[in-house]
Amino acid sequence: MSSSTAAHGPDPLAEVVPLSLCAREPHVPADRLVAEMVPPPRFDSVRFATYIPDPNQPSQTEAVRVLSGFAEGLGGAHASGAGKKRWFQKKAAAPTGPRGVYLDGGYGVGKTHLLASLWHATPAAPEQKAFGTFVELTNLVGALGFQQTVRTLSDHRLLCIDEFELDDPGDTVLVSSLLSKLVEQGVALAATSNTLPGKLGEGRFAATDFMREIQGLSAHFKALRIDGDDYRHRGLPEAPAPYSEEQVTKAAYATEGASLDDFPHLLAHLAKVHPSRYGALTDRIAAVCLTDVTPVPDQSTALRLVVLADRLYDREVPVLASGVPFDRLFSEEMLNGGYRKKYFRAISRLTALARDAKGLVAE
């Protein structure tokens, strides 16, 4: 459907003009970065009770039990005694045992669901709990500075870090230093992680390697392994085949709040927007429609696409596309390289969002 068709009404399929991600260059103030450190919309309503363990994987049921107890143990006063208290009140004793938990498992076993459930179950006001990805945490340090980030988070009861990225030694040292300062202030920690370059095998980052990378912090973490298959493919049909360009375009014009972009142009635009702003890039987008999806040309572009896929998945934004299927986005070399886990996660998440988009196409 051409833009001239949309301009003339009254075609029922042309009720709206699609938005464009390529036309957006969002600027995100630092205070928004702090305020948005909560579970993303996809995980607003998750709880331990809504996590459905695989009956063939007892470690999943055990994870719910352990994390529920961990959340209960975070009740009461801040471990450092911070917060409002009267002069005659006795300082609360610091909780015993590890002040951190590390969820060790492959992609799609529900680690983020469990991490968000822990955030929700922890008996503290939302402003006393923080939840974000590793990338969002490093972006916060970049926006506020190291010392201000420590001051901002030091009165929190819990910090949840999803997708702790261990493939950049500099960022690992930076965040490990930050977490050490926060532990000194009594902040409890919970984390999941990604794989290091060259760590193949199971497609997950082993707990022993995680502990080694964070070195001095390892004593604060209890490792909790969660076995299982990717739930997004557990008993579900295969991802729908890509649609035609005409179908995608018609759906974009028929869906209020949808965006419509040429995929190669979108990849070029992502290079101009800092990944910390990809969430804002998708603000108020009801669906993402992409034409001419082709394999990504290089690793830098691929890693930016991974971040965008994460933000779309967090926000439950369906993705309708023409071109190659999502499982052909990344080359064999990429899928066998050090960032393979990120690429498989992106494929899994985009596949789920493609299923969500099926209802946008008129029969």
Coordinates of C-alpha atoms in Angstrom, one line a residue:
M1 CA 0.0 0.0 0.0
S2 CA 1.4 3.4 -1.0
S3 CA 1.5 6.5 1.2
S4 CA -0.8 8.2 -1.4
T5 CA -3.5 5.7 -0.7
A6 CA -3.3 6.4 3.0
A7 CA -3.6 10.1 2.4
H8 CA -7.0 9.9 0.7
G9 CA -9.0 7.8 3.4
P10 CA -11.6 6.2 3.3
D11 CA -10.0 2.8 2.8
P12 CA -10.6 0.9 6.0
L13 CA -7.1 -0.6 5.8
A14 CA -5.6 2.9 5.7
E15 CA -7.1 4.4 8.9
V16 CA -3.7 5.3 10.3
V17 CA -0.3 6.3 9.1
P18 CA 2.4 4.1 10.6
L19 CA 5.1 5.5 12.8
S20 CA 8.8 5.0 12.0
L21 CA 11.6 3.9 14.4
C22 CA 14.1 5.5 12.0
A23 CA 12.5 8.9 12.6
R24 CA 13.1 8.7 16.3
E25 CA 16.2 9.9 18.1
P26 CA 15.2 9.8 21.8
H27 CA 17.1 11.6 24.6
V28 CA 16.7 9.9 28.0
P29 CA 17.5 12.0 31.2
A30 CA 19.4 10.3 34.0
D31 CA 16.5 10.5 36.4
R32 CA 14.4 8.4 34.0
L33 CA 17.1 5.7 34.0
V34 CA 16.8 5.4 37.8
A35 CA 12.9 5.6 37.8
E36 CA 12.7 2.9 35.2
M37 CA 14.8 0.4 37.1
V38 CA 11.8 -1.9 37.7
P39 CA 10.8 -5.2 36.0
P40 CA 9.8 -4.4 32.4
P41 CA 6.1 -4.5 31.4
R42 CA 6.3 -8.2 30.3
F43 CA 7.1 -9.0 33.9
D44 CA 4.8 -6.6 35.7
S45 CA 2.4 -9.3 36.8
V46 CA 4.7 -12.3 37.2
R47 CA 5.0 -13.9 40.6
F48 CA 6.4 -17.1 41.9
A49 CA 2.9 -18.5 41.8
T50 CA 2.7 -17.9 38.0
Y51 CA 6.0 -19.6 37.3
I52 CA 5.1 -23.1 35.9
P53 CA 7.9 -25.5 36.6
D54 CA 8.7 -28.2 34.1
P55 CA 7.7 -31.5 35.9
N56 CA 10.7 -33.1 34.4
Q57 CA 13.1 -30.5 35.9
P58 CA 12.9 -30.6 39.7
S59 CA 15.5 -27.8 40.0
Q60 CA 12.8 -25.4 38.8
T61 CA 10.5 -26.2 41.7
E62 CA 13.5 -26.0 44.0
A63 CA 14.4 -22.5 42.6
V64 CA 11.0 -21.2 43.5
R65 CA 11.3 -22.5 47.1
V66 CA 14.8 -21.1 47.6
L67 CA 14.0 -17.7 46.1
S68 CA 10.8 -17.4 48.1
G69 CA 12.8 -17.9 51.3
F70 CA 15.4 -15.4 50.1
A71 CA 12.8 -12.8 49.6
E72 CA 11.3 -13.4 53.0
G73 CA 14.7 -13.0 54.5
L74 CA 15.0 -9.5 53.1
G75 CA 12.1 -8.2 55.2
G76 CA 12.6 -5.8 58.1
A77 CA 15.3 -3.1 58.3
H78 CA 18.0 -2.4 55.8
A79 CA 20.9 -4.6 56.5
S80 CA 23.2 -1.7 57.2
G81 CA 20.6 -0.1 59.5
A82 CA 20.0 2.7 56.9
G83 CA 16.6 4.3 56.7
K84 CA 14.4 6.1 59.2
K85 CA 14.7 5.0 62.8
R86 CA 14.2 6.6 66.2
W87 CA 17.2 7.2 68.6
F88 CA 15.8 4.6 71.1
Q89 CA 15.3 1.8 68.5
K90 CA 17.7 -1.1 68.6
K91 CA 19.6 -1.5 65.4
A92 CA 18.4 -4.6 63.5
A93 CA 20.8 -7.4 63.2
A94 CA 22.2 -8.0 59.7
P95 CA 20.7 -11.1 58.0
T96 CA 22.9 -14.2 58.1
G97 CA 24.0 -16.2 55.0
P98 CA 24.8 -15.0 51.5
R99 CA 23.4 -11.6 50.5
G100 CA 23.2 -12.6 46.9
V101 CA 21.8 -15.3 44.7
Y102 CA 23.0 -16.2 41.2
L103 CA 20.5 -18.0 38.8
D104 CA 22.5 -20.4 36.7
G105 CA 20.7 -21.7 33.7
G106 CA 20.3 -21.6 29.9
Y107 CA 18.2 -19.1 28.0
G108 CA 14.4 -19.7 28.1
V109 CA 14.2 -21.6 31.5
G110 CA 12.5 -18.6 33.1
K111 CA 15.4 -16.9 34.9
T112 CA 14.0 -13.4 34.3
H113 CA 10.5 -14.5 35.4
L114 CA 12.1 -15.8 38.7
L115 CA 14.2 -12.7 39.1
A116 CA 11.2 -10.4 38.6
S117 CA 9.2 -12.6 41.0
L118 CA 11.9 -12.1 43.6
W119 CA 11.7 -8.3 43.1
H120 CA 7.9 -8.4 43.5
A121 CA 8.1 -10.7 46.6
T122 CA 10.7 -8.7 48.4
P123 CA 8.9 -6.8 51.2
A124 CA 10.0 -3.3 50.4
A125 CA 8.6 -0.2 48.6
P126 CA 9.4 -0.1 44.9
E127 CA 11.8 2.8 45.4
Q128 CA 13.9 0.6 47.7
K129 CA 14.3 -2.1 45.0
A130 CA 16.0 -1.9 41.6
F131 CA 15.8 -4.2 38.6
G132 CA 17.7 -3.8 35.4
T133 CA 19.9 -5.5 32.9
F134 CA 23.7 -5.3 33.1
V135 CA 23.7 -2.9 30.2
E136 CA 21.2 -0.6 31.9
L137 CA 23.3 -0.6 35.1
T138 CA 26.4 0.4 33.2
N139 CA 24.4 3.1 31.4
L140 CA 23.3 4.4 34.8
V141 CA 26.9 4.6 35.9
G142 CA 27.7 6.4 32.7
A143 CA 24.9 8.9 33.3
L144 CA 25.3 9.5 37.0
G145 CA 29.0 8.7 37.6
F146 CA 30.3 6.0 39.8
Q147 CA 30.0 7.7 43.2
Q148 CA 26.6 9.1 42.6
T149 CA 25.3 5.7 41.4
V150 CA 26.6 4.2 44.7
R151 CA 24.8 6.9 46.7
T152 CA 21.6 6.4 44.6
L153 CA 21.5 2.7 45.1
S154 CA 23.0 2.3 48.6
D155 CA 19.7 2.7 50.5
H156 CA 18.0 0.0 48.4
R157 CA 17.1 -3.4 49.9
L158 CA 17.6 -5.4 46.7
L159 CA 19.3 -4.9 43.3
C160 CA 18.4 -7.4 40.6
I161 CA 20.7 -7.6 37.6
D162 CA 19.4 -9.5 34.6
E163 CA 21.8 -10.8 31.9
F164 CA 25.0 -9.9 33.7
E165 CA 27.4 -9.6 30.7
L166 CA 30.7 -11.2 31.4
D167 CA 32.2 -10.7 27.9
D168 CA 33.7 -7.3 28.5
P169 CA 36.4 -7.3 31.2
G170 CA 36.3 -3.6 31.7
D171 CA 32.5 -3.5 32.4
T172 CA 32.8 -6.6 34.6
V173 CA 35.4 -4.9 36.8
L174 CA 33.3 -1.7 36.9
V175 CA 30.1 -3.4 37.9
S176 CA 31.9 -5.7 40.3
S177 CA 33.4 -2.6 42.0
L178 CA 30.0 -1.0 42.2
L179 CA 28.4 -4.2 43.7
S180 CA 31.2 -4.4 46.3
K181 CA 30.3 -0.9 47.5
L182 CA 26.6 -1.7 47.6
V183 CA 27.2 -4.9 49.5
E184 CA 29.1 -2.9 52.1
Q185 CA 26.0 -0.8 52.5
G186 CA 23.8 -3.9 53.0
V187 CA 22.2 -4.1 49.6
A188 CA 21.1 -7.7 48.7
L189 CA 22.0 -8.8 45.2
A190 CA 20.4 -11.2 42.6
A191 CA 21.8 -11.9 39.1
T192 CA 21.6 -13.9 36.0
S193 CA 24.4 -13.9 33.5
N194 CA 25.5 -14.3 29.9
T195 CA 28.4 -16.3 28.4
L196 CA 32.0 -15.2 27.8
P197 CA 33.4 -15.2 24.3
G198 CA 34.6 -18.7 23.5
K199 CA 32.5 -20.4 26.2
L200 CA 30.5 -22.8 24.1
G201 CA 29.1 -26.2 25.2
E202 CA 25.8 -25.9 27.1
G203 CA 25.0 -22.4 25.9
R204 CA 25.1 -21.0 29.4
F205 CA 27.7 -19.5 31.7
A206 CA 28.7 -21.9 34.4
A207 CA 28.4 -20.8 38.0
T208 CA 32.0 -21.5 38.8
D209 CA 33.1 -19.2 36.0
F210 CA 30.7 -16.5 37.1
M211 CA 32.1 -16.6 40.7
R212 CA 35.7 -16.4 39.3
E213 CA 34.9 -13.4 37.2
I214 CA 33.3 -11.4 40.0
Q215 CA 36.2 -12.5 42.3
G216 CA 35.8 -10.8 45.7
L217 CA 32.0 -10.8 45.4
S218 CA 31.7 -14.6 45.0
A219 CA 31.3 -15.1 48.8
H220 CA 28.2 -13.1 48.7
F221 CA 26.4 -15.3 46.1
K222 CA 24.6 -18.6 46.5
A223 CA 24.5 -20.3 43.1
L224 CA 21.1 -21.7 42.1
R225 CA 21.1 -23.9 39.0
I226 CA 17.9 -24.0 36.9
D227 CA 17.8 -26.8 34.3
G228 CA 15.4 -27.1 31.5
D229 CA 14.6 -26.3 27.8
D230 CA 13.7 -23.0 26.3
Y231 CA 10.0 -22.6 27.5
R232 CA 9.3 -20.4 24.4
H233 CA 9.6 -23.6 22.3
R234 CA 8.2 -26.0 24.9
G235 CA 5.1 -27.5 23.2
L236 CA 4.6 -24.5 20.9
P237 CA 4.4 -24.5 17.1
E238 CA 7.2 -23.4 14.9
A239 CA 7.6 -19.7 14.3
P240 CA 5.4 -18.4 11.5
A241 CA 7.0 -17.9 8.1
P242 CA 7.7 -14.4 7.1
Y243 CA 4.8 -12.5 5.4
S244 CA 4.9 -10.7 2.1
E245 CA 5.9 -7.1 2.0
E246 CA 2.4 -6.2 1.0
Q247 CA 0.9 -8.0 4.0
V248 CA 3.3 -6.3 6.4
T249 CA 2.6 -2.9 4.9
K250 CA -1.2 -3.3 5.0
A251 CA -1.0 -4.5 8.6
A252 CA 1.1 -1.5 9.6
Y253 CA -1.5 0.9 8.0
A254 CA -4.3 -1.0 9.7
T255 CA -2.8 -1.1 13.2
E256 CA -2.9 2.1 15.3
G257 CA 0.5 2.8 16.9
A258 CA 2.4 0.4 14.6
S259 CA 5.7 1.4 13.1
L260 CA 6.8 0.5 9.6
D261 CA 10.5 0.4 8.6
D262 CA 12.8 -1.1 6.1
F263 CA 15.0 -3.5 8.0
P264 CA 18.4 -2.5 6.5
H265 CA 17.6 1.2 7.2
L266 CA 16.6 0.4 10.7
L267 CA 19.9 -1.4 11.3
A268 CA 21.7 1.7 10.0
H269 CA 19.6 3.9 12.3
L270 CA 20.4 1.8 15.4
A271 CA 24.1 2.8 14.9
K272 CA 23.1 6.4 15.6
V273 CA 21.2 5.8 18.8
H274 CA 22.9 4.7 22.0
P275 CA 21.6 1.3 23.1
S276 CA 20.6 2.8 26.5
R277 CA 17.9 4.6 24.5
Y278 CA 16.4 1.6 22.6
G279 CA 13.7 1.3 25.3
A280 CA 12.7 4.9 24.7
L281 CA 12.9 4.3 20.9
T282 CA 10.0 1.9 21.3
D283 CA 7.8 4.1 23.5
R284 CA 4.1 3.9 22.6
I285 CA 4.8 1.5 19.8
A286 CA 2.0 -1.0 19.5
A287 CA 3.6 -3.3 16.9
V288 CA 6.8 -3.2 14.8
C289 CA 6.5 -4.0 11.1
L290 CA 9.6 -4.7 9.2
T291 CA 10.1 -5.2 5.4
D292 CA 13.1 -6.7 3.7
V293 CA 14.6 -8.5 6.7
T294 CA 18.0 -9.8 5.7
P295 CA 20.9 -11.4 7.5
V296 CA 22.8 -8.8 9.6
P297 CA 26.1 -7.8 8.0
D298 CA 28.5 -7.7 10.9
Q299 CA 28.9 -8.4 14.6
S300 CA 28.5 -4.8 15.8
T301 CA 25.2 -4.5 14.0
A302 CA 24.1 -7.9 15.4
L303 CA 24.8 -6.9 19.0
R304 CA 22.8 -3.7 18.6
L305 CA 19.9 -5.8 17.2
V306 CA 20.1 -8.1 20.2
V307 CA 19.5 -5.1 22.5
L308 CA 16.6 -4.0 20.5
A309 CA 15.1 -7.5 20.5
D310 CA 15.4 -7.5 24.3
R311 CA 13.6 -4.2 24.7
L312 CA 10.8 -5.3 22.3
Y313 CA 10.4 -8.5 24.2
D314 CA 10.4 -6.8 27.6
R315 CA 7.6 -4.5 26.3
E316 CA 5.7 -7.3 24.6
V317 CA 5.7 -5.5 21.2
P318 CA 4.7 -7.9 18.4
V319 CA 7.0 -8.0 15.4
L320 CA 5.7 -8.6 11.8
A321 CA 8.2 -9.1 9.1
S322 CA 8.9 -9.9 5.5
G323 CA 12.1 -11.3 4.1
V324 CA 14.2 -14.0 5.7
P325 CA 13.0 -15.9 8.8
F326 CA 14.4 -14.8 12.1
D327 CA 16.5 -17.9 12.5
R328 CA 18.5 -16.8 9.5
L329 CA 19.4 -13.4 10.9
F330 CA 22.9 -14.4 12.1
S331 CA 25.6 -16.2 10.2
E332 CA 26.9 -19.6 11.2
E333 CA 30.2 -17.9 12.2
M334 CA 28.2 -15.7 14.6
L335 CA 26.2 -18.6 16.0
N336 CA 29.4 -20.5 16.7
G337 CA 31.2 -17.6 18.2
G338 CA 31.6 -16.1 21.6
Y339 CA 28.3 -14.2 21.5
R340 CA 26.3 -17.2 20.5
K341 CA 24.1 -17.1 23.5
K342 CA 23.0 -13.6 22.9
Y343 CA 22.1 -14.4 19.3
F344 CA 20.1 -17.5 20.2
R345 CA 18.3 -15.5 22.8
A346 CA 17.4 -12.8 20.2
I347 CA 16.2 -15.5 17.8
S348 CA 14.1 -17.1 20.5
R349 CA 12.6 -13.7 21.6
L350 CA 11.9 -12.5 18.1
T351 CA 10.3 -15.8 17.2
A352 CA 7.9 -15.4 20.2
L353 CA 7.1 -11.8 19.1
A354 CA 6.5 -13.0 15.6
R355 CA 3.9 -15.5 16.9
D356 CA 2.3 -12.6 18.8
A357 CA 2.0 -10.7 15.5
K358 CA 0.0 -13.3 13.6
G359 CA -3.3 -11.6 14.6
L360 CA -2.3 -8.4 12.8
V361 CA -2.5 -10.0 9.3
A362 CA -6.0 -10.0 7.8
E363 CA -7.1 -13.5 6.7

